mmCIF file of C-alpha atoms in Angstrom:
data_model
loop_
_atom_site.group_PDB
_atom_site.id
_atom_site.type_symbol
_atom_site.label_atom_id
_atom_site.label_comp_id
_atom_site.label_asym_id
_atom_site.label_seq_id
_atom_site.Cartn_x
_atom_site.Cartn_y
_atom_site.Cartn_z
ATOM 1 C CA MET N 1455 -83.758 71.447 -40.518
ATOM 2 C CA ARG N 1456 -80.973 69.263 -39.165
ATOM 3 C CA VAL N 1457 -82.411 66.240 -40.980
ATOM 4 C CA ILE N 1458 -82.748 68.199 -44.218
ATOM 5 C CA TRP N 1459 -79.166 69.409 -43.855
ATOM 6 C CA ASN N 1460 -77.961 65.822 -43.339
ATOM 7 C CA GLU N 1461 -79.892 64.674 -46.417
ATOM 8 C CA LEU N 1462 -78.526 67.599 -48.405
ATOM 9 C CA ARG N 1463 -74.989 66.517 -47.515
ATOM 10 C CA LYS N 1464 -75.828 63.034 -48.784
ATOM 11 C CA ILE N 1465 -77.012 64.474 -52.092
ATOM 12 C CA LEU N 1466 -74.258 66.999 -52.736
ATOM 13 C CA THR N 1467 -71.389 64.694 -51.918
ATOM 14 C CA LEU N 1468 -67.869 65.422 -53.079
ATOM 15 C CA LYS N 1469 -68.237 62.706 -55.724
ATOM 16 C CA ILE N 1470 -71.443 64.232 -57.113
ATOM 17 C CA MET N 1471 -69.984 67.749 -57.131
ATOM 18 C CA LEU N 1472 -66.847 66.574 -58.923
ATOM 19 C CA LEU N 1473 -69.038 64.768 -61.434
ATOM 20 C CA LEU N 1474 -71.082 67.948 -61.969
ATOM 21 C CA VAL N 1475 -67.915 69.969 -62.524
ATOM 22 C CA LEU N 1476 -66.571 67.361 -64.958
ATOM 23 C CA VAL N 1477 -69.837 67.140 -66.937
ATOM 24 C CA SER N 1478 -70.171 70.943 -66.981
ATOM 25 C CA ALA N 1479 -66.591 71.332 -68.222
ATOM 26 C CA ILE N 1480 -67.105 68.771 -71.003
ATOM 27 C CA PHE N 1481 -70.456 70.288 -71.944
ATOM 28 C CA TYR N 1482 -68.914 73.746 -71.952
ATOM 29 C CA GLN N 1483 -66.104 72.679 -74.283
ATOM 30 C CA LEU N 1484 -68.406 70.773 -76.638
ATOM 31 C CA PHE N 1485 -71.454 73.015 -76.894
ATOM 32 C CA ILE N 1486 -71.033 76.404 -75.205
ATOM 33 C CA VAL N 1487 -67.528 77.806 -75.562
ATOM 34 C CA PHE N 1488 -67.871 78.357 -79.330
ATOM 35 C CA ASP N 1489 -70.611 80.976 -78.872
ATOM 36 C CA PHE N 1490 -68.426 82.775 -76.331
ATOM 37 C CA ASP N 1491 -65.134 82.624 -78.242
ATOM 38 C CA HIS N 1492 -66.560 83.269 -81.695
ATOM 39 C CA PHE N 1493 -69.045 86.064 -81.193
ATOM 40 C CA PRO N 1494 -69.639 87.833 -83.464
ATOM 41 C CA ASN N 1495 -68.864 84.834 -85.640
ATOM 42 C CA GLY N 1496 -66.695 86.032 -88.536
ATOM 43 C CA ARG N 1497 -67.591 88.546 -91.212
ATOM 44 C CA PRO N 1498 -69.977 90.182 -91.947
ATOM 45 C CA SER N 1499 -71.475 89.289 -88.525
ATOM 46 C CA ALA N 1500 -68.760 91.263 -86.720
ATOM 47 C CA ASP N 1501 -69.388 94.205 -89.052
ATOM 48 C CA THR N 1502 -73.162 93.974 -88.482
ATOM 49 C CA PHE N 1503 -72.536 94.064 -84.721
ATOM 50 C CA LYS N 1504 -70.450 97.249 -85.093
ATOM 51 C CA VAL N 1505 -73.058 98.863 -87.332
ATOM 52 C CA GLY N 1506 -75.730 97.904 -84.774
ATOM 53 C CA GLU N 1507 -73.720 99.644 -82.037
ATOM 54 C CA GLU N 1508 -73.435 102.733 -84.225
ATOM 55 C CA MET N 1509 -77.173 102.700 -84.934
ATOM 56 C CA MET N 1510 -77.981 102.508 -81.207
ATOM 57 C CA ALA N 1511 -75.626 105.399 -80.442
ATOM 58 C CA LYS N 1512 -77.117 107.618 -83.178
ATOM 59 C CA TYR N 1513 -80.794 106.624 -83.236
ATOM 60 C CA GLY N 1514 -81.590 105.121 -79.827
ATOM 61 C CA GLN N 1515 -84.333 102.500 -79.365
ATOM 62 C CA TYR N 1516 -85.888 102.635 -82.854
ATOM 63 C CA MET N 1517 -85.037 103.786 -86.362
ATOM 64 C CA ASP N 1518 -87.634 106.030 -88.033
ATOM 65 C CA ASP N 1519 -87.830 107.178 -91.649
ATOM 66 C CA LYS N 1520 -85.789 110.340 -91.058
ATOM 67 C CA GLU N 1521 -83.061 108.351 -89.306
ATOM 68 C CA PHE N 1522 -83.188 105.766 -92.073
ATOM 69 C CA GLU N 1523 -82.412 108.497 -94.615
ATOM 70 C CA ASP N 1524 -79.396 109.419 -92.510
ATOM 71 C CA PHE N 1525 -78.407 105.739 -92.419
ATOM 72 C CA LYS N 1526 -78.554 105.602 -96.223
ATOM 73 C CA LYS N 1527 -76.410 108.743 -96.493
ATOM 74 C CA VAL N 1528 -73.750 107.048 -94.389
ATOM 75 C CA TYR N 1529 -74.039 104.063 -96.715
ATOM 76 C CA GLU N 1530 -73.435 106.292 -99.760
ATOM 77 C CA GLN N 1531 -70.376 107.770 -98.064
ATOM 78 C CA ARG N 1532 -69.012 104.272 -97.477
ATOM 79 C CA VAL N 1533 -69.670 103.437 -101.120
ATOM 80 C CA GLU N 1534 -67.526 106.430 -102.091
ATOM 81 C CA ASP N 1535 -64.820 105.216 -99.691
ATOM 82 C CA ALA N 1536 -64.959 101.767 -101.278
ATOM 83 C CA THR N 1537 -64.738 103.226 -104.791
ATOM 84 C CA ALA N 1538 -61.767 105.374 -103.758
ATOM 85 C CA TYR N 1539 -60.017 102.278 -102.450
ATOM 86 C CA LEU N 1540 -60.705 100.287 -105.649
ATOM 87 C CA GLN N 1541 -59.485 103.125 -107.853
ATOM 88 C CA SER N 1542 -56.258 103.218 -105.841
ATOM 89 C CA GLN N 1543 -55.590 99.618 -106.888
ATOM 90 C CA PRO N 1544 -54.292 99.518 -110.517
ATOM 91 C CA GLU N 1545 -55.179 95.836 -110.974
ATOM 92 C CA MET N 1546 -58.794 96.527 -110.026
ATOM 93 C CA GLU N 1547 -59.082 99.318 -112.573
ATOM 94 C CA ALA N 1548 -57.479 97.088 -115.220
ATOM 95 C CA ALA N 1549 -59.946 94.281 -114.496
ATOM 96 C CA GLY N 1550 -62.959 96.588 -114.856
ATOM 97 C CA MET N 1551 -63.749 96.741 -111.129
ATOM 98 C CA GLY N 1552 -62.748 100.327 -110.484
ATOM 99 C CA SER N 1553 -65.986 101.257 -108.762
ATOM 100 C CA TYR N 1554 -67.999 99.634 -105.973
ATOM 101 C CA GLU N 1555 -70.866 99.081 -108.401
ATOM 102 C CA ASP N 1556 -68.605 97.271 -110.853
ATOM 103 C CA PHE N 1557 -67.057 95.300 -107.983
ATOM 104 C CA GLY N 1558 -70.477 94.185 -106.776
ATOM 105 C CA ASN N 1559 -71.764 93.315 -110.244
ATOM 106 C CA ALA N 1560 -68.679 91.386 -111.358
ATOM 107 C CA ASP N 1561 -69.442 87.933 -112.802
ATOM 108 C CA LEU N 1562 -67.250 85.851 -110.517
ATOM 109 C CA MET N 1563 -68.418 82.527 -111.953
ATOM 110 C CA GLU N 1564 -67.358 83.293 -115.508
ATOM 111 C CA ASP N 1565 -64.329 85.567 -115.025
ATOM 112 C CA GLU N 1566 -61.485 83.866 -113.139
ATOM 113 C CA LYS N 1567 -59.382 87.025 -112.914
ATOM 114 C CA LYS N 1568 -62.204 89.009 -111.314
ATOM 115 C CA SER N 1569 -62.895 86.143 -108.968
ATOM 116 C CA GLU N 1570 -59.265 86.116 -107.786
ATOM 117 C CA LEU N 1571 -59.217 89.872 -107.268
ATOM 118 C CA HIS N 1572 -62.546 89.742 -105.435
ATOM 119 C CA SER N 1573 -61.224 87.046 -103.092
ATOM 120 C CA LYS N 1574 -58.055 89.065 -102.503
ATOM 121 C CA VAL N 1575 -60.039 92.139 -101.441
ATOM 122 C CA MET N 1576 -62.533 90.234 -99.291
ATOM 123 C CA PHE N 1577 -60.528 87.386 -97.764
ATOM 124 C CA GLU N 1578 -56.794 88.165 -98.077
ATOM 125 C CA ASP N 1579 -56.761 91.917 -97.473
ATOM 126 C CA GLU N 1580 -60.102 91.883 -95.610
ATOM 127 C CA VAL N 1581 -60.862 95.458 -96.554
ATOM 128 C CA ASP N 1582 -63.185 96.655 -93.787
ATOM 129 C CA VAL N 1583 -65.355 98.961 -95.843
ATOM 130 C CA MET N 1584 -66.309 96.137 -98.216
ATOM 131 C CA TRP N 1585 -67.592 93.972 -95.374
ATOM 132 C CA GLU N 1586 -69.286 96.903 -93.674
ATOM 133 C CA LEU N 1587 -71.165 97.700 -96.875
ATOM 134 C CA GLN N 1588 -72.537 94.145 -96.993
ATOM 135 C CA SER N 1589 -73.923 94.580 -93.483
ATOM 136 C CA ARG N 1590 -75.425 97.956 -94.252
ATOM 137 C CA GLU N 1591 -77.039 96.654 -97.442
ATOM 138 C CA GLU N 1592 -78.698 93.813 -95.508
ATOM 139 C CA LEU N 1593 -80.035 96.220 -92.865
ATOM 140 C CA ILE N 1594 -81.318 98.610 -95.554
ATOM 141 C CA ASP N 1595 -83.102 95.711 -97.288
ATOM 142 C CA LEU N 1596 -84.744 94.647 -94.031
ATOM 143 C CA TYR N 1597 -85.958 98.183 -93.337
ATOM 144 C CA GLU N 1598 -87.214 98.760 -96.864
ATOM 145 C CA HIS N 1599 -89.089 95.455 -96.951
ATOM 146 C CA PRO N 1600 -91.257 95.332 -93.824
ATOM 147 C CA GLU N 1601 -93.435 92.771 -95.633
ATOM 148 C CA TRP N 1602 -90.659 90.264 -94.842
ATOM 149 C CA PHE N 1603 -91.236 90.864 -91.119
ATOM 150 C CA GLY N 1604 -92.796 87.781 -89.547
ATOM 151 C CA TYR N 1605 -92.748 85.861 -92.811
ATOM 152 C CA SER N 1606 -91.696 82.254 -92.512
ATOM 153 C CA GLU N 1607 -91.334 79.999 -95.536
ATOM 154 C CA GLY N 1608 -94.058 77.364 -95.702
ATOM 155 C CA ARG N 1609 -96.129 78.991 -92.972
ATOM 156 C CA LYS N 1610 -99.254 81.049 -93.507
ATOM 157 C CA LEU N 1611 -99.973 83.605 -90.823
ATOM 158 C CA THR N 1612 -103.253 83.422 -88.953
ATOM 159 C CA SER N 1613 -105.365 86.528 -88.661
ATOM 160 C CA GLU N 1614 -104.152 87.032 -85.094
ATOM 161 C CA GLN N 1615 -100.496 86.752 -86.188
ATOM 162 C CA SER N 1616 -101.098 89.157 -89.080
ATOM 163 C CA ASP N 1617 -102.706 91.630 -86.664
ATOM 164 C CA ARG N 1618 -99.671 91.394 -84.396
ATOM 165 C CA VAL N 1619 -97.276 92.099 -87.269
ATOM 166 C CA GLU N 1620 -99.398 94.991 -88.502
ATOM 167 C CA ALA N 1621 -99.595 96.497 -85.011
ATOM 168 C CA LEU N 1622 -95.800 96.391 -84.692
ATOM 169 C CA ARG N 1623 -95.334 97.996 -88.117
ATOM 170 C CA THR N 1624 -97.833 100.827 -87.632
ATOM 171 C CA SER N 1625 -96.553 101.661 -84.145
ATOM 172 C CA GLY N 1626 -92.952 101.699 -85.356
ATOM 173 C CA ASN N 1627 -91.955 99.073 -82.777
ATOM 174 C CA ALA N 1628 -91.026 96.721 -85.630
ATOM 175 C CA PHE N 1629 -88.005 98.931 -86.311
ATOM 176 C CA ALA N 1630 -86.362 98.399 -82.940
ATOM 177 C CA ILE N 1631 -82.570 98.338 -83.243
ATOM 178 C CA PHE N 1632 -81.945 94.763 -82.165
ATOM 179 C CA ILE N 1633 -79.831 92.753 -84.586
ATOM 180 C CA HIS N 1634 -80.264 89.089 -85.370
ATOM 181 C CA ASP N 1635 -76.695 88.038 -84.476
ATOM 182 C CA VAL N 1636 -77.120 89.099 -80.838
ATOM 183 C CA PHE N 1637 -80.416 87.263 -80.559
ATOM 184 C CA GLU N 1638 -79.217 84.094 -82.276
ATOM 185 C CA ASN N 1639 -76.117 83.980 -80.089
ATOM 186 C CA TYR N 1640 -78.211 84.130 -76.907
ATOM 187 C CA GLN N 1641 -80.678 81.548 -78.242
ATOM 188 C CA ASN N 1642 -77.834 79.094 -78.908
ATOM 189 C CA LEU N 1643 -76.209 79.720 -75.546
ATOM 190 C CA SER N 1644 -79.428 79.545 -73.516
ATOM 191 C CA GLY N 1645 -80.545 76.374 -75.323
ATOM 192 C CA ASN N 1646 -77.278 74.616 -74.562
ATOM 193 C CA LEU N 1647 -77.285 75.911 -70.985
ATOM 194 C CA ALA N 1648 -80.791 74.490 -70.518
ATOM 195 C CA ASN N 1649 -79.547 71.120 -71.736
ATOM 196 C CA LEU N 1650 -76.731 71.278 -69.187
ATOM 197 C CA VAL N 1651 -79.226 72.172 -66.443
ATOM 198 C CA LEU N 1652 -81.354 69.189 -67.449
ATOM 199 C CA VAL N 1653 -78.426 66.756 -67.287
ATOM 200 C CA SER N 1654 -77.186 68.245 -64.002
ATOM 201 C CA VAL N 1655 -80.578 67.821 -62.327
ATOM 202 C CA MET N 1656 -80.629 64.192 -63.417
ATOM 203 C CA ILE N 1657 -77.155 63.610 -61.974
ATOM 204 C CA VAL N 1658 -78.134 65.161 -58.639
ATOM 205 C CA VAL N 1659 -81.510 63.439 -58.234
ATOM 206 C CA THR N 1660 -80.863 59.976 -59.716
ATOM 207 C CA PRO N 1661 -79.487 58.388 -56.500
ATOM 208 C CA LEU N 1662 -82.037 60.174 -54.237
ATOM 209 C CA TYR N 1663 -83.934 57.079 -53.056
ATOM 210 C CA MET N 1664 -81.789 54.366 -54.592
ATOM 211 C CA ALA N 1665 -79.281 53.942 -51.745
ATOM 212 C CA ASP N 1666 -81.940 53.373 -49.071
ATOM 213 C CA ARG N 1667 -83.836 50.926 -51.291
ATOM 214 C CA ARG N 1668 -80.673 49.019 -52.140
ATOM 215 C CA ASN N 1669 -79.663 48.773 -48.458
ATOM 216 C CA LYS N 1670 -83.219 47.778 -47.368
ATOM 217 C CA MET N 1671 -83.332 50.865 -45.152
ATOM 218 C CA THR N 1672 -86.890 51.700 -46.159
ATOM 219 C CA MET N 1673 -88.258 48.854 -44.069
ATOM 220 C CA LEU N 1674 -86.521 50.220 -41.012
ATOM 221 C CA GLN N 1675 -87.549 53.781 -41.805
ATOM 222 C CA TYR N 1676 -91.229 52.908 -42.352
ATOM 223 C CA SER N 1677 -91.417 51.301 -38.913
ATOM 224 C CA THR N 1678 -91.243 54.761 -37.298
ATOM 225 C CA LYS N 1679 -93.217 57.979 -37.776
ATOM 226 C CA VAL N 1680 -90.046 59.985 -38.325
ATOM 227 C CA GLY N 1681 -88.779 57.423 -40.832
ATOM 228 C CA ARG N 1682 -91.848 57.778 -43.037
ATOM 229 C CA ARG N 1683 -91.275 61.517 -43.225
ATOM 230 C CA LEU N 1684 -87.861 60.857 -44.756
ATOM 231 C CA PHE N 1685 -89.468 60.436 -48.183
ATOM 232 C CA TYR N 1686 -90.479 64.067 -48.466
ATOM 233 C CA ILE N 1687 -87.547 65.312 -46.375
ATOM 234 C CA LYS N 1688 -85.248 63.788 -48.982
ATOM 235 C CA PHE N 1689 -87.268 65.501 -51.669
ATOM 236 C CA ALA N 1690 -87.036 68.852 -49.865
ATOM 237 C CA ALA N 1691 -83.261 68.430 -49.664
ATOM 238 C CA ALA N 1692 -83.134 67.526 -53.359
ATOM 239 C CA PHE N 1693 -85.191 70.628 -54.181
ATOM 240 C CA ILE N 1694 -82.675 72.817 -52.351
ATOM 241 C CA ALA N 1695 -79.795 71.036 -54.089
ATOM 242 C CA VAL N 1696 -81.344 71.416 -57.554
ATOM 243 C CA VAL N 1697 -82.133 75.115 -57.088
ATOM 244 C CA THR N 1698 -78.592 75.671 -55.807
ATOM 245 C CA VAL N 1699 -76.990 73.865 -58.743
ATOM 246 C CA ILE N 1700 -79.128 75.747 -61.289
ATOM 247 C CA THR N 1701 -78.357 79.073 -59.603
ATOM 248 C CA VAL N 1702 -74.612 78.410 -59.609
ATOM 249 C CA GLN N 1703 -74.681 77.389 -63.271
ATOM 250 C CA LEU N 1704 -76.680 80.489 -64.209
ATOM 251 C CA ALA N 1705 -74.315 82.712 -62.226
ATOM 252 C CA VAL N 1706 -71.251 81.262 -63.983
ATOM 253 C CA PHE N 1707 -72.988 81.460 -67.353
ATOM 254 C CA PHE N 1708 -73.955 85.120 -67.070
ATOM 255 C CA TYR N 1709 -70.519 86.011 -65.707
ATOM 256 C CA LEU N 1710 -69.023 84.536 -68.897
ATOM 257 C CA TYR N 1711 -71.788 85.991 -71.073
ATOM 258 C CA ARG N 1712 -70.734 89.522 -70.058
ATOM 259 C CA GLY N 1713 -67.733 89.043 -72.314
ATOM 260 C CA ASN N 1714 -69.968 89.023 -75.406
ATOM 261 C CA ASP N 1715 -70.649 92.710 -74.790
ATOM 262 C CA THR N 1716 -74.363 92.385 -75.519
ATOM 263 C CA GLY N 1717 -75.384 94.248 -72.359
ATOM 264 C CA GLN N 1718 -75.892 97.375 -74.466
ATOM 265 C CA PHE N 1719 -78.862 95.638 -76.144
ATOM 266 C CA LEU N 1720 -80.676 94.761 -72.893
ATOM 267 C CA ASP N 1721 -83.244 97.550 -73.174
ATOM 268 C CA LYS N 1722 -83.953 96.931 -76.878
ATOM 269 C CA LYS N 1723 -87.184 95.255 -78.037
ATOM 270 C CA VAL N 1724 -86.669 91.743 -79.400
ATOM 271 C CA SER N 1725 -89.480 91.987 -81.977
ATOM 272 C CA SER N 1726 -87.725 93.678 -84.860
ATOM 273 C CA VAL N 1727 -87.270 93.526 -88.601
ATOM 274 C CA PHE N 1728 -83.547 93.320 -87.819
ATOM 275 C CA SER N 1729 -83.853 90.296 -85.499
ATOM 276 C CA PHE N 1730 -86.180 88.165 -87.709
ATOM 277 C CA PHE N 1731 -88.252 87.539 -84.581
ATOM 278 C CA VAL N 1732 -91.798 88.402 -83.573
ATOM 279 C CA SER N 1733 -92.921 88.005 -79.987
ATOM 280 C CA TRP N 1734 -96.516 88.091 -78.834
ATOM 281 C CA TRP N 1735 -95.501 90.637 -76.220
ATOM 282 C CA ASP N 1736 -93.372 93.789 -76.322
ATOM 283 C CA LEU N 1737 -90.408 92.278 -74.555
ATOM 284 C CA THR N 1738 -87.012 93.855 -74.203
ATOM 285 C CA PHE N 1739 -83.934 91.655 -74.469
ATOM 286 C CA LEU N 1740 -83.636 91.747 -70.659
ATOM 287 C CA HIS N 1741 -87.256 90.593 -70.282
ATOM 288 C CA TYR N 1742 -86.538 87.772 -72.704
ATOM 289 C CA ILE N 1743 -83.458 86.688 -70.740
ATOM 290 C CA LEU N 1744 -85.412 86.729 -67.460
ATOM 291 C CA LEU N 1745 -88.138 84.571 -69.034
ATOM 292 C CA THR N 1746 -85.569 82.008 -70.186
ATOM 293 C CA VAL N 1747 -84.131 81.925 -66.662
ATOM 294 C CA MET N 1748 -87.614 81.365 -65.230
ATOM 295 C CA SER N 1749 -88.198 78.576 -67.761
ATOM 296 C CA MET N 1750 -84.948 76.878 -66.790
ATOM 297 C CA TYR N 1751 -85.954 76.839 -63.117
ATOM 298 C CA ILE N 1752 -89.412 75.453 -63.966
ATOM 299 C CA ILE N 1753 -87.983 72.794 -66.291
ATOM 300 C CA GLY N 1754 -85.371 71.896 -63.662
ATOM 301 C CA ILE N 1755 -88.024 71.509 -60.939
ATOM 302 C CA ALA N 1756 -90.293 69.480 -63.240
ATOM 303 C CA VAL N 1757 -87.399 67.151 -64.052
ATOM 304 C CA LEU N 1758 -86.680 66.932 -60.326
ATOM 305 C CA PHE N 1759 -90.235 65.640 -59.720
ATOM 306 C CA LEU N 1760 -89.995 63.097 -62.545
ATOM 307 C CA VAL N 1761 -86.514 61.810 -61.724
ATOM 308 C CA ALA N 1762 -87.387 61.628 -58.003
ATOM 309 C CA PHE N 1763 -90.398 59.496 -58.951
ATOM 310 C CA ILE N 1764 -88.208 57.229 -61.098
ATOM 311 C CA SER N 1765 -85.599 57.028 -58.338
ATOM 312 C CA SER N 1766 -88.255 55.949 -55.835
ATOM 313 C CA SER N 1767 -89.722 53.329 -58.189
ATOM 314 C CA ALA N 1768 -86.877 51.822 -60.206
ATOM 315 C CA PRO N 1769 -85.479 48.567 -58.762
ATOM 316 C CA ASN N 1770 -81.869 49.336 -59.716
ATOM 317 C CA TYR N 1771 -79.592 51.973 -61.248
ATOM 318 C CA MET N 1772 -79.724 50.467 -64.746
ATOM 319 C CA THR N 1773 -83.507 50.734 -64.858
ATOM 320 C CA ASN N 1774 -83.350 54.178 -63.296
ATOM 321 C CA ILE N 1775 -80.989 55.516 -65.970
ATOM 322 C CA GLY N 1776 -82.769 53.631 -68.744
ATOM 323 C CA LEU N 1777 -86.071 55.330 -67.872
ATOM 324 C CA GLN N 1778 -84.419 58.753 -67.862
ATOM 325 C CA ILE N 1779 -82.946 58.448 -71.382
ATOM 326 C CA PRO N 1780 -86.277 58.892 -73.255
ATOM 327 C CA LEU N 1781 -87.208 61.617 -70.788
ATOM 328 C CA ALA N 1782 -83.992 63.507 -71.607
ATOM 329 C CA ALA N 1783 -84.466 62.901 -75.349
ATOM 330 C CA ILE N 1784 -87.946 64.457 -75.288
ATOM 331 C CA PHE N 1785 -86.824 67.496 -73.343
ATOM 332 C CA ILE N 1786 -83.690 68.086 -75.443
ATOM 333 C CA SER N 1787 -85.221 67.433 -78.883
ATOM 334 C CA ILE N 1788 -88.501 69.272 -78.365
ATOM 335 C CA GLY N 1789 -88.855 71.035 -75.051
ATOM 336 C CA ILE N 1790 -85.737 73.200 -75.149
ATOM 337 C CA ASP N 1791 -86.646 74.707 -78.527
ATOM 338 C CA TYR N 1792 -90.149 75.680 -77.457
ATOM 339 C CA TRP N 1793 -89.513 76.606 -73.814
ATOM 340 C CA ILE N 1794 -86.165 78.330 -74.165
ATOM 341 C CA LYS N 1795 -85.026 79.201 -77.696
ATOM 342 C CA ASP N 1796 -88.324 80.244 -79.334
ATOM 343 C CA LEU N 1797 -89.940 81.433 -76.169
ATOM 344 C CA THR N 1798 -92.935 83.753 -76.797
ATOM 345 C CA SER N 1799 -92.535 83.386 -80.590
ATOM 346 C CA PHE N 1800 -95.729 84.309 -82.398
ATOM 347 C CA HIS N 1801 -95.420 81.075 -84.393
ATOM 348 C CA LEU N 1802 -96.518 79.350 -81.178
ATOM 349 C CA SER N 1803 -99.876 79.839 -79.515
ATOM 350 C CA LYS N 1804 -100.091 82.962 -77.395
ATOM 351 C CA LEU N 1805 -100.890 80.863 -74.326
ATOM 352 C CA PHE N 1806 -98.407 78.109 -75.159
ATOM 353 C CA LEU N 1807 -95.708 79.181 -72.717
ATOM 354 C CA PRO N 1808 -97.782 79.650 -69.535
ATOM 355 C CA LEU N 1809 -100.060 76.682 -70.262
ATOM 356 C CA SER N 1810 -97.360 74.220 -71.293
ATOM 357 C CA LEU N 1811 -95.000 75.088 -68.452
ATOM 358 C CA GLY N 1812 -97.899 75.061 -65.985
ATOM 359 C CA MET N 1813 -99.055 71.664 -67.245
ATOM 360 C CA LEU N 1814 -95.505 70.305 -67.175
ATOM 361 C CA LEU N 1815 -95.094 71.373 -63.574
ATOM 362 C CA ALA N 1816 -98.561 70.172 -62.547
ATOM 363 C CA VAL N 1817 -98.278 66.760 -64.230
ATOM 364 C CA SER N 1818 -94.761 66.068 -62.940
ATOM 365 C CA ALA N 1819 -95.726 67.199 -59.427
ATOM 366 C CA GLY N 1820 -98.913 65.108 -59.604
ATOM 367 C CA ILE N 1821 -96.986 61.961 -60.551
ATOM 368 C CA PHE N 1822 -94.615 62.478 -57.655
ATOM 369 C CA LEU N 1823 -97.392 63.288 -55.173
ATOM 370 C CA LEU N 1824 -99.196 60.058 -56.055
ATOM 371 C CA LYS N 1825 -96.012 58.188 -55.225
ATOM 372 C CA TRP N 1826 -95.609 60.172 -52.013
ATOM 373 C CA ARG N 1827 -99.189 59.323 -51.005
ATOM 374 C CA LYS N 1828 -98.516 55.664 -51.698
ATOM 375 C CA GLU N 1829 -95.353 55.745 -49.614
ATOM 376 C CA ARG N 1830 -97.216 57.261 -46.654
ATOM 377 C CA ILE N 1831 -99.498 54.240 -46.334
ATOM 378 C CA ALA N 1832 -97.181 51.496 -47.604
ATOM 379 C CA ASP N 1833 -97.023 48.345 -45.447
ATOM 380 C CA VAL N 1834 -93.720 47.188 -44.008
ATOM 381 C CA GLN N 1835 -93.064 43.758 -45.527
#
C-alpha cells in the first residue's frame, strides 16, 4: 500500500490538481453553467415547469382520463381569465382581439397593429396567463394525441418498438407526469459532465508511464522483481485517482444540480407522452440518473485503460497526446450521445447499453492487459 500511495502522490500532484480545477472551471463556464443559470429556459418553458409541478401535486404519478378532464377545466378557467384581461384593455377591444380566441387567431403577418399589440402582451407586459395557456395547450395536445408517442420523423418503428409503445399506452404508464424540459435539461448537463470526466481522466493518466520512460527508469526497474511490479502498481494508483476525480466531479455536479429544483421529479417515470422519450424499461428519473452515473464510471475506467496503454507505448508526449485526440473525438461525438444522453432509448437496441459498455470495458482492458503481459517478460536492453 505504501508504494501505491507514493505512486498516487506522483499522479495527483499539485500541478495536476490545479490543472484539473482550471479545466473544470473553463468547461463549467463554457458548457455547463447555462443549464444551471437558465433553467427553465425562458417562456413558456418556465410556465410548463410550473404547470408540471401543479399536475404532480394534484394528480400524482400519472394523469388519467378523469384527471385530464379536470386539467381541461382549469384550462377553460384560464381562458376566461385571459379574456377578462383582454377586455380590460381598450386597445385590444378596438383591434378586434377582445377575447382569447380572437387573440390566438389574429393574423400577425398581415396586420401590423395586431402584431404590435400581440408583442406588447407577450413580450413587454409578459402577461402570465397568456404564457401559461400556451403550456397547457401543448400538454393537452400531447395527451389527446398518444399516436405521437414514440414517433420520430424519418424512422419507422419495428414491431418490438411498436409493442413497447402500445404496452405503455394501454397500461397508462405513457401518461406519467414527467415534462420534457426537466429531461432535456438533465440530458444536456449529464452529456457535458461526461465530456468533462473524459477530459479529466486523460489529464490524470497521460503522464502515468511517460516520466519513467523519459528518464530511462524502466531499465533500472525491470532489473528487480519489485521494479517489474511497478507497471501494475502505477495502474492501480491511477485507477484510484480516476475514481476519486470522477466521484468529486459528480459530487460537485449534483450539489449544483439541486438548485434546478428537479428533485420533485425523481420518482416519476421517464417514458411519457410529456417527455417525448420512450425507454425500454420502466425507469424513474432517479433510476435514469443512477444509470448515467454508472455509465460515466465505466467510460472513465475504459478511457483509463486506453490512455494508460498509450502512455506506456508512446515515445513522447506529442505522440501521446496526438493518439488521444481521435480517441476523445470518437467518445465525444458518438459515445456520449448513446451512453449518456439517449441511454435506454427504444430507438437503440434493447441490449445496446449492456453489450456496448461491456464490450468497451472488455476491449480496453484487453488491450491494456496485453501490454501488461508484454511488460512482465520484456528484456532489459
